[in-house]
């Protein structure tokens, strides 16, 4: 078969996947919105811009992991690396569509990584902002 | 990069000689790890072979996952149970293990790193001397798979 035709087919197959990506994260985001309202009655939605600032921020709870970017790099569309040298698939939903679709997995990693980097749990607001940022890329 | 590794391997093989190859069976960790263990313990590094540490070491590691080598790797008790059972049944001092892995490890010592086990430091003595584990592509001795491509399947004997 002709290569261009194959490439076309592959592209056509990708389009619905991309369009679907943000919707796949909706249940997890909705749950964080409910939790955020419970944490703060003034809650007014999630913001990709705030999520970006949070993602790039440096903290001083740990010298080994001062920032989310220590492992996820400053470009979420690129693969990251653990401290033991293993690749981490990109955090951006456009690159890794099944991110933030398994609530249990997402919550497990927020729990660990927020403790490692911030020395405390993240708020539902921070989690929702983070995912909103990752879904906007 | 392959060339560099080929050189490293050739060097290490020359140094370690037939001795290492003669014992490859001894070190081969060939029991297939189970799904729960691989799922939870292979996100940050390979799921290390259960046979390379004694039971008491795995217990200590699983008992302190909130402070795991400078990171938080906490698991729920439900997720932890099958992992503990698997590691217990396949540790160096289990029926599946090989006592030679524990050579020169006093019973009073509980190592928490494979890379600090005497069998490991012996097998990698030349690489340690050359600081091969500091290379950016390797980052750490714990990054077994950077050099042993079959590491995730428990294969360390083949030199590719």
mmCIF file of N, CA and C in Angstrom, chain A residues 3-137:
data_model
loop_
_atom_site.group_PDB
_atom_site.id
_atom_site.type_symbol
_atom_site.label_atom_id
_atom_site.label_comp_id
_atom_site.label_asym_id
_atom_site.label_seq_id
_atom_site.Cartn_x
_atom_site.Cartn_y
_atom_site.Cartn_z
ATOM 1 N N UNK A 3 2.478 4.653 0.916
ATOM 2 C CA UNK A 3 2.877 5.216 2.229
ATOM 3 C C UNK A 3 2.021 6.422 2.604
ATOM 4 N N UNK A 4 1.776 7.286 1.592
ATOM 5 C CA UNK A 4 1.016 8.503 1.898
ATOM 6 C C UNK A 4 -0.405 8.182 2.339
ATOM 7 N N UNK A 5 -0.940 7.165 1.663
ATOM 8 C CA UNK A 5 -2.294 6.749 2.010
ATOM 9 C C UNK A 5 -2.321 6.253 3.463
ATOM 10 N N UNK A 6 -1.287 5.470 3.794
ATOM 11 C CA UNK A 6 -1.198 4.932 5.158
ATOM 12 C C UNK A 6 -1.085 6.069 6.173
ATOM 13 N N UNK A 7 -0.222 7.047 5.846
ATOM 14 C CA UNK A 7 -0.023 8.181 6.755
ATOM 15 C C UNK A 7 -1.346 8.919 6.917
ATOM 16 N N UNK A 8 -2.068 9.071 5.810
ATOM 17 C CA UNK A 8 -3.364 9.758 5.852
ATOM 18 C C UNK A 8 -4.334 9.031 6.763
ATOM 19 N N UNK A 9 -4.354 7.728 6.618
ATOM 20 C CA UNK A 9 -5.233 6.909 7.447
ATOM 21 C C UNK A 9 -4.898 7.099 8.923
ATOM 22 N N UNK A 10 -3.594 7.056 9.209
ATOM 23 C CA UNK A 10 -3.144 7.187 10.592
ATOM 24 C C UNK A 10 -3.570 8.531 11.153
ATOM 25 N N UNK A 11 -3.410 9.592 10.348
ATOM 26 C CA UNK A 11 -3.787 10.944 10.779
ATOM 27 C C UNK A 11 -5.289 11.028 11.043
ATOM 28 N N UNK A 12 -6.056 10.471 10.096
ATOM 29 C CA UNK A 12 -7.506 10.521 10.231
ATOM 30 C C UNK A 12 -7.939 9.820 11.518
ATOM 31 N N UNK A 13 -7.233 8.750 11.838
ATOM 32 C CA UNK A 13 -7.577 8.006 13.047
ATOM 33 C C UNK A 13 -7.254 8.825 14.292
ATOM 34 N N UNK A 14 -6.257 9.700 14.178
ATOM 35 C CA UNK A 14 -5.815 10.502 15.326
ATOM 36 C C UNK A 14 -6.780 11.617 15.680
ATOM 37 N N UNK A 15 -7.437 12.193 14.671
ATOM 38 C CA UNK A 15 -8.248 13.381 14.924
ATOM 39 C C UNK A 15 -9.320 13.173 16.002
ATOM 40 N N UNK A 16 -10.130 12.124 15.869
ATOM 41 C CA UNK A 16 -11.137 11.939 16.931
ATOM 42 C C UNK A 16 -10.494 11.716 18.296
ATOM 43 N N UNK A 17 -9.325 11.078 18.316
ATOM 44 C CA UNK A 17 -8.653 10.824 19.589
ATOM 45 C C UNK A 17 -8.314 12.150 20.255
ATOM 46 N N UNK A 18 -7.751 13.097 19.475
ATOM 47 C CA UNK A 18 -7.367 14.403 20.022
ATOM 48 C C UNK A 18 -8.583 15.155 20.532
ATOM 49 N N UNK A 19 -9.652 15.122 19.753
ATOM 50 C CA UNK A 19 -10.852 15.853 20.147
ATOM 51 C C UNK A 19 -11.424 15.274 21.434
ATOM 52 N N UNK A 20 -11.219 13.985 21.606
ATOM 53 C CA UNK A 20 -11.807 13.290 22.734
ATOM 54 C C UNK A 20 -11.000 13.489 24.010
ATOM 55 N N UNK A 21 -9.696 13.870 23.816
ATOM 56 C CA UNK A 21 -8.762 13.868 24.938
ATOM 57 C C UNK A 21 -9.278 14.616 26.161
ATOM 58 N N UNK A 22 -9.724 15.875 25.964
ATOM 59 C CA UNK A 22 -10.132 16.683 27.114
ATOM 60 C C UNK A 22 -11.341 16.055 27.812
ATOM 61 N N UNK A 23 -12.261 15.463 27.011
ATOM 62 C CA UNK A 23 -13.458 14.869 27.599
ATOM 63 C C UNK A 23 -13.112 13.689 28.499
ATOM 64 N N UNK A 24 -12.059 12.962 28.133
ATOM 65 C CA UNK A 24 -11.682 11.784 28.908
ATOM 66 C C UNK A 24 -11.235 12.157 30.317
ATOM 67 N N UNK A 25 -10.755 13.395 30.493
ATOM 68 C CA UNK A 25 -10.281 13.850 31.802
ATOM 69 C C UNK A 25 -11.410 14.431 32.651
ATOM 70 N N UNK A 26 -12.600 14.589 32.042
ATOM 71 C CA UNK A 26 -13.675 15.303 32.719
ATOM 72 C C UNK A 26 -14.099 14.682 34.067
ATOM 73 N N UNK A 27 -14.288 13.363 34.123
ATOM 74 C CA UNK A 27 -14.720 12.802 35.411
ATOM 75 C C UNK A 27 -13.739 13.113 36.548
ATOM 76 N N UNK A 28 -12.447 12.978 36.270
ATOM 77 C CA UNK A 28 -11.448 13.241 37.308
ATOM 78 C C UNK A 28 -11.480 14.720 37.704
ATOM 79 N N UNK A 29 -11.559 15.609 36.702
ATOM 80 C CA UNK A 29 -11.613 17.050 36.980
ATOM 81 C C UNK A 29 -12.872 17.429 37.749
ATOM 82 N N UNK A 30 -13.997 16.833 37.365
ATOM 83 C CA UNK A 30 -15.259 17.137 38.056
ATOM 84 C C UNK A 30 -15.162 16.767 39.532
ATOM 85 N N UNK A 31 -14.537 15.636 39.800
ATOM 86 C CA UNK A 31 -14.401 15.211 41.196
ATOM 87 C C UNK A 31 -13.535 16.203 41.973
ATOM 88 N N UNK A 32 -12.464 16.700 41.345
ATOM 89 C CA UNK A 32 -11.630 17.696 42.022
ATOM 90 C C UNK A 32 -12.386 19.013 42.219
ATOM 91 N N UNK A 33 -13.283 19.340 41.283
ATOM 92 C CA UNK A 33 -14.071 20.570 41.435
ATOM 93 C C UNK A 33 -14.987 20.455 42.655
ATOM 94 N N UNK A 34 -15.585 19.290 42.834
ATOM 95 C CA UNK A 34 -16.454 19.074 43.997
ATOM 96 C C UNK A 34 -15.625 19.227 45.279
ATOM 97 N N UNK A 35 -14.439 18.608 45.282
ATOM 98 C CA UNK A 35 -13.574 18.686 46.464
ATOM 99 C C UNK A 35 -13.106 20.120 46.707
ATOM 100 N N UNK A 36 -12.832 20.851 45.625
ATOM 101 C CA UNK A 36 -12.347 22.232 45.767
ATOM 102 C C UNK A 36 -13.430 23.124 46.372
ATOM 103 N N UNK A 37 -14.678 22.870 45.977
ATOM 104 C CA UNK A 37 -15.797 23.641 46.537
ATOM 105 C C UNK A 37 -15.928 23.366 48.032
ATOM 106 N N UNK A 38 -15.701 22.108 48.392
ATOM 107 C CA UNK A 38 -15.782 21.742 49.807
ATOM 108 C C UNK A 38 -14.658 22.404 50.602
ATOM 109 N N UNK A 39 -13.483 22.532 49.975
ATOM 110 C CA UNK A 39 -12.336 23.160 50.649
ATOM 111 C C UNK A 39 -12.518 24.668 50.774
ATOM 112 N N UNK A 40 -13.169 25.265 49.775
ATOM 113 C CA UNK A 40 -13.238 26.722 49.705
ATOM 114 C C UNK A 40 -14.543 27.143 49.031
ATOM 115 N N UNK A 41 -15.415 27.776 49.791
ATOM 116 C CA UNK A 41 -16.737 28.131 49.254
ATOM 117 C C UNK A 41 -16.603 29.174 48.140
ATOM 118 N N UNK A 42 -15.489 29.907 48.118
ATOM 119 C CA UNK A 42 -15.278 30.905 47.081
ATOM 120 C C UNK A 42 -14.724 30.324 45.776
ATOM 121 N N UNK A 43 -14.639 29.000 45.683
ATOM 122 C CA UNK A 43 -14.054 28.349 44.491
ATOM 123 C C UNK A 43 -14.729 28.827 43.212
ATOM 124 N N UNK A 44 -13.914 29.243 42.233
ATOM 125 C CA UNK A 44 -14.516 29.776 41.006
ATOM 126 C C UNK A 44 -13.937 29.124 39.760
ATOM 127 N N UNK A 45 -13.572 27.839 39.862
ATOM 128 C CA UNK A 45 -13.109 27.133 38.667
ATOM 129 C C UNK A 45 -11.599 26.948 38.645
ATOM 130 N N UNK A 46 -11.135 26.146 37.691
ATOM 131 C CA UNK A 46 -9.710 25.868 37.564
ATOM 132 C C UNK A 46 -9.088 26.752 36.492
ATOM 133 N N UNK A 47 -7.790 26.970 36.606
ATOM 134 C CA UNK A 47 -7.120 27.837 35.645
ATOM 135 C C UNK A 47 -5.824 27.208 35.147
ATOM 136 N N UNK A 48 -5.688 27.103 33.823
ATOM 137 C CA UNK A 48 -4.475 26.549 33.216
ATOM 138 C C UNK A 48 -3.272 27.422 33.558
ATOM 139 N N UNK A 49 -3.507 28.739 33.619
ATOM 140 C CA UNK A 49 -2.418 29.674 33.915
ATOM 141 C C UNK A 49 -1.856 29.419 35.325
ATOM 142 N N UNK A 50 -2.754 29.265 36.303
ATOM 143 C CA UNK A 50 -2.305 28.971 37.676
ATOM 144 C C UNK A 50 -1.616 27.607 37.729
ATOM 145 N N UNK A 51 -2.157 26.655 36.954
ATOM 146 C CA UNK A 51 -1.569 25.313 36.918
ATOM 147 C C UNK A 51 -0.135 25.365 36.406
ATOM 148 N N UNK A 52 0.102 26.247 35.444
ATOM 149 C CA UNK A 52 1.443 26.391 34.872
ATOM 150 C C UNK A 52 2.414 26.949 35.911
ATOM 151 N N UNK A 53 1.976 27.987 36.615
ATOM 152 C CA UNK A 53 2.821 28.589 37.657
ATOM 153 C C UNK A 53 3.153 27.541 38.728
ATOM 154 N N UNK A 54 2.139 26.779 39.113
ATOM 155 C CA UNK A 54 2.325 25.729 40.129
ATOM 156 C C UNK A 54 3.334 24.689 39.633
ATOM 157 N N UNK A 55 3.164 24.272 38.387
ATOM 158 C CA UNK A 55 4.025 23.237 37.817
ATOM 159 C C UNK A 55 5.488 23.688 37.775
ATOM 160 N N UNK A 56 5.722 24.952 37.441
ATOM 161 C CA UNK A 56 7.097 25.440 37.273
ATOM 162 C C UNK A 56 7.744 25.905 38.585
ATOM 163 N N UNK A 57 6.930 26.081 39.638
ATOM 164 C CA UNK A 57 7.456 26.665 40.885
ATOM 165 C C UNK A 57 8.525 25.793 41.537
ATOM 166 N N UNK A 58 9.472 26.466 42.212
ATOM 167 C CA UNK A 58 10.498 25.755 43.004
ATOM 168 C C UNK A 58 10.107 25.835 44.473
ATOM 169 N N UNK A 59 10.308 24.730 45.181
ATOM 170 C CA UNK A 59 9.954 24.680 46.597
ATOM 171 C C UNK A 59 11.182 24.274 47.392
ATOM 172 N N UNK A 60 11.124 24.432 48.719
ATOM 173 C CA UNK A 60 12.332 24.034 49.439
ATOM 174 C C UNK A 60 12.125 22.917 50.455
ATOM 175 N N UNK A 61 11.103 22.088 50.230
ATOM 176 C CA UNK A 61 10.875 20.967 51.138
ATOM 177 C C UNK A 61 11.909 19.858 50.922
ATOM 178 N N UNK A 62 12.468 19.759 49.720
ATOM 179 C CA UNK A 62 13.395 18.670 49.404
ATOM 180 C C UNK A 62 14.473 19.145 48.441
ATOM 181 N N UNK A 63 15.729 18.835 48.772
ATOM 182 C CA UNK A 63 16.798 19.243 47.856
ATOM 183 C C UNK A 63 16.856 18.315 46.650
ATOM 184 N N UNK A 64 16.368 17.052 46.826
ATOM 185 C CA UNK A 64 16.420 16.104 45.710
ATOM 186 C C UNK A 64 15.338 16.396 44.667
ATOM 187 N N UNK A 65 14.163 16.785 45.133
ATOM 188 C CA UNK A 65 13.054 17.029 44.215
ATOM 189 C C UNK A 65 12.427 18.396 44.498
ATOM 190 N N UNK A 66 13.120 19.491 44.130
ATOM 191 C CA UNK A 66 12.615 20.825 44.458
ATOM 192 C C UNK A 66 11.392 21.254 43.635
ATOM 193 N N UNK A 67 11.095 20.561 42.537
ATOM 194 C CA UNK A 67 10.009 21.015 41.665
ATOM 195 C C UNK A 67 9.413 19.842 40.907
ATOM 196 N N UNK A 68 8.171 20.010 40.441
ATOM 197 C CA UNK A 68 7.572 18.995 39.568
ATOM 198 C C UNK A 68 8.463 18.796 38.338
ATOM 199 N N UNK A 69 9.147 19.874 37.950
ATOM 200 C CA UNK A 69 9.953 19.813 36.729
ATOM 201 C C UNK A 69 11.227 18.990 36.911
ATOM 202 N N UNK A 70 11.593 18.676 38.165
ATOM 203 C CA UNK A 70 12.779 17.839 38.401
ATOM 204 C C UNK A 70 12.659 16.538 37.601
ATOM 205 N N UNK A 71 11.475 15.964 37.595
ATOM 206 C CA UNK A 71 11.271 14.706 36.874
ATOM 207 C C UNK A 71 10.481 14.899 35.575
ATOM 208 N N UNK A 72 9.530 15.835 35.580
ATOM 209 C CA UNK A 72 8.660 15.976 34.405
ATOM 210 C C UNK A 72 9.218 16.958 33.384
ATOM 211 N N UNK A 73 10.355 17.577 33.654
ATOM 212 C CA UNK A 73 11.009 18.607 32.824
ATOM 213 C C UNK A 73 10.113 19.846 32.682
ATOM 214 N N UNK A 74 10.681 20.943 32.193
ATOM 215 C CA UNK A 74 9.901 22.186 32.104
ATOM 216 C C UNK A 74 8.959 22.155 30.903
ATOM 217 N N UNK A 75 9.104 21.149 30.029
ATOM 218 C CA UNK A 75 8.219 21.048 28.866
ATOM 219 C C UNK A 75 7.365 19.787 28.971
ATOM 220 N N UNK A 76 6.105 19.934 29.404
ATOM 221 C CA UNK A 76 5.260 18.753 29.638
ATOM 222 C C UNK A 76 4.923 17.963 28.370
ATOM 223 N N UNK A 77 5.256 18.509 27.200
ATOM 224 C CA UNK A 77 5.000 17.729 25.983
ATOM 225 C C UNK A 77 6.171 16.790 25.689
ATOM 226 N N UNK A 78 7.224 16.897 26.524
ATOM 227 C CA UNK A 78 8.390 16.023 26.341
ATOM 228 C C UNK A 78 8.405 14.955 27.437
ATOM 229 N N UNK A 79 9.080 13.843 27.157
ATOM 230 C CA UNK A 79 9.221 12.800 28.169
ATOM 231 C C UNK A 79 10.108 13.301 29.300
ATOM 232 N N UNK A 80 9.798 12.879 30.501
ATOM 233 C CA UNK A 80 10.630 13.215 31.653
ATOM 234 C C UNK A 80 11.496 12.030 32.036
ATOM 235 N N UNK A 81 12.132 12.133 33.204
ATOM 236 C CA UNK A 81 13.008 11.063 33.657
ATOM 237 C C UNK A 81 12.997 10.981 35.181
ATOM 238 N N UNK A 82 12.912 9.763 35.708
ATOM 239 C CA UNK A 82 12.979 9.622 37.162
ATOM 240 C C UNK A 82 14.415 9.775 37.615
ATOM 241 N N UNK A 83 14.625 9.842 38.916
ATOM 242 C CA UNK A 83 15.978 9.989 39.441
ATOM 243 C C UNK A 83 16.792 8.730 39.191
ATOM 244 N N UNK A 84 16.140 7.592 38.999
ATOM 245 C CA UNK A 84 16.870 6.366 38.691
ATOM 246 C C UNK A 84 17.066 6.203 37.180
ATOM 247 N N UNK A 85 16.687 7.232 36.408
ATOM 248 C CA UNK A 85 16.989 7.227 34.976
ATOM 249 C C UNK A 85 15.920 6.629 34.079
ATOM 250 N N UNK A 86 14.757 6.306 34.623
ATOM 251 C CA UNK A 86 13.699 5.722 33.788
ATOM 252 C C UNK A 86 12.863 6.821 33.117
ATOM 253 N N UNK A 87 12.467 6.601 31.872
ATOM 254 C CA UNK A 87 11.655 7.590 31.162
ATOM 255 C C UNK A 87 10.262 7.707 31.781
ATOM 256 N N UNK A 88 9.722 8.924 31.767
ATOM 257 C CA UNK A 88 8.337 9.155 32.185
ATOM 258 C C UNK A 88 7.608 9.724 30.966
ATOM 259 N N UNK A 89 6.522 9.112 30.560
ATOM 260 C CA UNK A 89 5.762 9.600 29.407
ATOM 261 C C UNK A 89 5.338 11.051 29.671
ATOM 262 N N UNK A 90 5.227 11.884 28.602
ATOM 263 C CA UNK A 90 4.867 13.297 28.775
ATOM 264 C C UNK A 90 3.587 13.467 29.606
ATOM 265 N N UNK A 91 3.527 14.565 30.358
ATOM 266 C CA UNK A 91 2.364 14.819 31.205
ATOM 267 C C UNK A 91 1.229 15.479 30.421
ATOM 268 N N UNK A 92 1.543 16.097 29.275
ATOM 269 C CA UNK A 92 0.522 16.768 28.472
ATOM 270 C C UNK A 92 -0.459 15.743 27.912
ATOM 271 N N UNK A 93 -1.736 16.031 28.042
ATOM 272 C CA UNK A 93 -2.784 15.122 27.583
ATOM 273 C C UNK A 93 -2.688 14.884 26.066
ATOM 274 N N UNK A 94 -2.251 15.913 25.320
ATOM 275 C CA UNK A 94 -2.158 15.763 23.868
ATOM 276 C C UNK A 94 -1.126 14.704 23.490
ATOM 277 N N UNK A 95 -0.150 14.477 24.364
ATOM 278 C CA UNK A 95 0.896 13.488 24.072
ATOM 279 C C UNK A 95 0.605 12.142 24.718
ATOM 280 N N UNK A 96 0.014 12.142 25.898
ATOM 281 C CA UNK A 96 -0.307 10.900 26.606
ATOM 282 C C UNK A 96 -1.790 10.952 26.987
ATOM 283 N N UNK A 97 -2.658 10.552 26.040
ATOM 284 C CA UNK A 97 -4.098 10.773 26.204
ATOM 285 C C UNK A 97 -4.717 10.092 27.422
ATOM 286 N N UNK A 98 -4.108 9.024 27.941
ATOM 287 C CA UNK A 98 -4.776 8.366 29.072
ATOM 288 C C UNK A 98 -4.372 8.953 30.432
ATOM 289 N N UNK A 99 -3.651 10.059 30.434
ATOM 290 C CA UNK A 99 -3.327 10.708 31.713
ATOM 291 C C UNK A 99 -4.598 11.270 32.355
ATOM 292 N N UNK A 100 -4.654 11.222 33.684
ATOM 293 C CA UNK A 100 -5.754 11.803 34.478
ATOM 294 C C UNK A 100 -7.121 11.222 34.101
ATOM 295 N N UNK A 101 -7.113 9.928 33.713
ATOM 296 C CA UNK A 101 -8.380 9.264 33.408
ATOM 297 C C UNK A 101 -8.663 8.160 34.430
ATOM 298 N N UNK A 102 -7.640 7.758 35.163
ATOM 299 C CA UNK A 102 -7.789 6.717 36.173
ATOM 300 C C UNK A 102 -7.625 7.415 37.526
ATOM 301 N N UNK A 103 -8.783 7.736 38.150
ATOM 302 C CA UNK A 103 -8.771 8.575 39.360
ATOM 303 C C UNK A 103 -7.832 8.027 40.432
ATOM 304 N N UNK A 104 -7.825 6.721 40.579
ATOM 305 C CA UNK A 104 -7.018 6.121 41.638
ATOM 306 C C UNK A 104 -5.533 6.341 41.380
ATOM 307 N N UNK A 105 -5.138 6.167 40.124
ATOM 308 C CA UNK A 105 -3.735 6.367 39.754
ATOM 309 C C UNK A 105 -3.332 7.835 39.930
ATOM 310 N N UNK A 106 -4.172 8.723 39.422
ATOM 311 C CA UNK A 106 -3.868 10.155 39.505
ATOM 312 C C UNK A 106 -3.721 10.574 40.966
ATOM 313 N N UNK A 107 -4.634 10.120 41.796
ATOM 314 C CA UNK A 107 -4.615 10.492 43.214
ATOM 315 C C UNK A 107 -3.384 9.911 43.918
ATOM 316 N N UNK A 108 -3.015 8.694 43.565
ATOM 317 C CA UNK A 108 -1.835 8.060 44.166
ATOM 318 C C UNK A 108 -0.588 8.903 43.904
ATOM 319 N N UNK A 109 -0.453 9.374 42.670
ATOM 320 C CA UNK A 109 0.749 10.143 42.313
ATOM 321 C C UNK A 109 0.725 11.561 42.861
ATOM 322 N N UNK A 110 -0.454 12.185 42.922
ATOM 323 C CA UNK A 110 -0.521 13.507 43.577
ATOM 324 C C UNK A 110 -0.077 13.355 45.033
ATOM 325 N N UNK A 111 -0.571 12.305 45.680
ATOM 326 C CA UNK A 111 -0.232 12.086 47.085
ATOM 327 C C UNK A 111 1.281 11.992 47.256
ATOM 328 N N UNK A 112 1.912 11.121 46.457
ATOM 329 C CA UNK A 112 3.361 10.924 46.562
ATOM 330 C C UNK A 112 4.140 12.164 46.168
ATOM 331 N N UNK A 113 3.860 12.666 44.977
ATOM 332 C CA UNK A 113 4.707 13.731 44.433
ATOM 333 C C UNK A 113 4.531 15.047 45.184
ATOM 334 N N UNK A 114 3.325 15.325 45.662
ATOM 335 C CA UNK A 114 3.135 16.556 46.438
ATOM 336 C C UNK A 114 3.896 16.444 47.755
ATOM 337 N N UNK A 115 3.845 15.257 48.384
ATOM 338 C CA UNK A 115 4.617 15.060 49.619
ATOM 339 C C UNK A 115 6.107 15.203 49.343
ATOM 340 N N UNK A 116 6.584 14.597 48.259
ATOM 341 C CA UNK A 116 8.018 14.670 47.944
ATOM 342 C C UNK A 116 8.459 16.103 47.668
ATOM 343 N N UNK A 117 7.688 16.827 46.867
ATOM 344 C CA UNK A 117 8.118 18.153 46.391
ATOM 345 C C UNK A 117 7.735 19.269 47.367
ATOM 346 N N UNK A 118 6.484 19.237 47.870
ATOM 347 C CA UNK A 118 6.001 20.337 48.707
ATOM 348 C C UNK A 118 6.080 20.008 50.202
ATOM 349 N N UNK A 119 6.262 18.715 50.512
ATOM 350 C CA UNK A 119 6.251 18.313 51.910
ATOM 351 C C UNK A 119 4.850 18.358 52.510
ATOM 352 N N UNK A 120 3.827 18.402 51.675
ATOM 353 C CA UNK A 120 2.436 18.403 52.141
ATOM 354 C C UNK A 120 1.547 17.890 51.007
ATOM 355 N N UNK A 121 0.282 17.633 51.333
ATOM 356 C CA UNK A 121 -0.654 17.239 50.282
ATOM 357 C C UNK A 121 -0.986 18.462 49.430
ATOM 358 N N UNK A 122 -1.350 18.250 48.171
ATOM 359 C CA UNK A 122 -1.814 19.357 47.336
ATOM 360 C C UNK A 122 -3.292 19.589 47.622
ATOM 361 N N UNK A 123 -3.752 20.811 47.414
ATOM 362 C CA UNK A 123 -5.179 21.094 47.552
ATOM 363 C C UNK A 123 -5.884 20.644 46.275
ATOM 364 N N UNK A 124 -7.193 20.473 46.364
ATOM 365 C CA UNK A 124 -7.962 20.091 45.180
ATOM 366 C C UNK A 124 -7.843 21.181 44.112
ATOM 367 N N UNK A 125 -7.752 22.436 44.564
ATOM 368 C CA UNK A 125 -7.574 23.553 43.629
ATOM 369 C C UNK A 125 -6.267 23.370 42.828
ATOM 370 N N UNK A 126 -5.190 23.058 43.525
ATOM 371 C CA UNK A 126 -3.897 22.867 42.851
ATOM 372 C C UNK A 126 -3.943 21.698 41.879
ATOM 373 N N UNK A 127 -4.593 20.600 42.297
ATOM 374 C CA UNK A 127 -4.664 19.418 41.436
ATOM 375 C C UNK A 127 -5.463 19.727 40.170
ATOM 376 N N UNK A 128 -6.612 20.403 40.351
ATOM 377 C CA UNK A 128 -7.463 20.728 39.202
ATOM 378 C C UNK A 128 -6.773 21.707 38.260
ATOM 379 N N UNK A 129 -6.075 22.712 38.829
ATOM 380 C CA UNK A 129 -5.344 23.668 37.994
ATOM 381 C C UNK A 129 -4.273 22.948 37.177
ATOM 382 N N UNK A 130 -3.563 22.029 37.848
ATOM 383 C CA UNK A 130 -2.481 21.268 37.201
ATOM 384 C C UNK A 130 -3.024 20.484 36.004
ATOM 385 N N UNK A 131 -4.115 19.743 36.219
ATOM 386 C CA UNK A 131 -4.683 18.931 35.136
ATOM 387 C C UNK A 131 -5.225 19.834 34.020
ATOM 388 N N UNK A 132 -5.831 20.956 34.406
ATOM 389 C CA UNK A 132 -6.367 21.875 33.396
ATOM 390 C C UNK A 132 -5.230 22.413 32.513
ATOM 391 N N UNK A 133 -4.093 22.714 33.151
ATOM 392 C CA UNK A 133 -2.930 23.157 32.385
ATOM 393 C C UNK A 133 -2.454 22.048 31.439
ATOM 394 N N UNK A 134 -2.344 20.820 31.951
ATOM 395 C CA UNK A 134 -1.850 19.711 31.138
ATOM 396 C C UNK A 134 -2.805 19.371 29.985
ATOM 397 N N UNK A 135 -4.103 19.636 30.197
ATOM 398 C CA UNK A 135 -5.075 19.347 29.146
ATOM 399 C C UNK A 135 -5.113 20.459 28.108
ATOM 400 N N UNK A 136 -4.501 21.629 28.437
ATOM 401 C CA UNK A 136 -4.570 22.771 27.523
ATOM 402 C C UNK A 136 -3.414 22.754 26.531
ATOM 403 N N UNK A 137 -2.447 21.857 26.727
ATOM 404 C CA UNK A 137 -1.229 21.892 25.898
ATOM 405 C C UNK A 137 -1.370 21.084 24.619
#
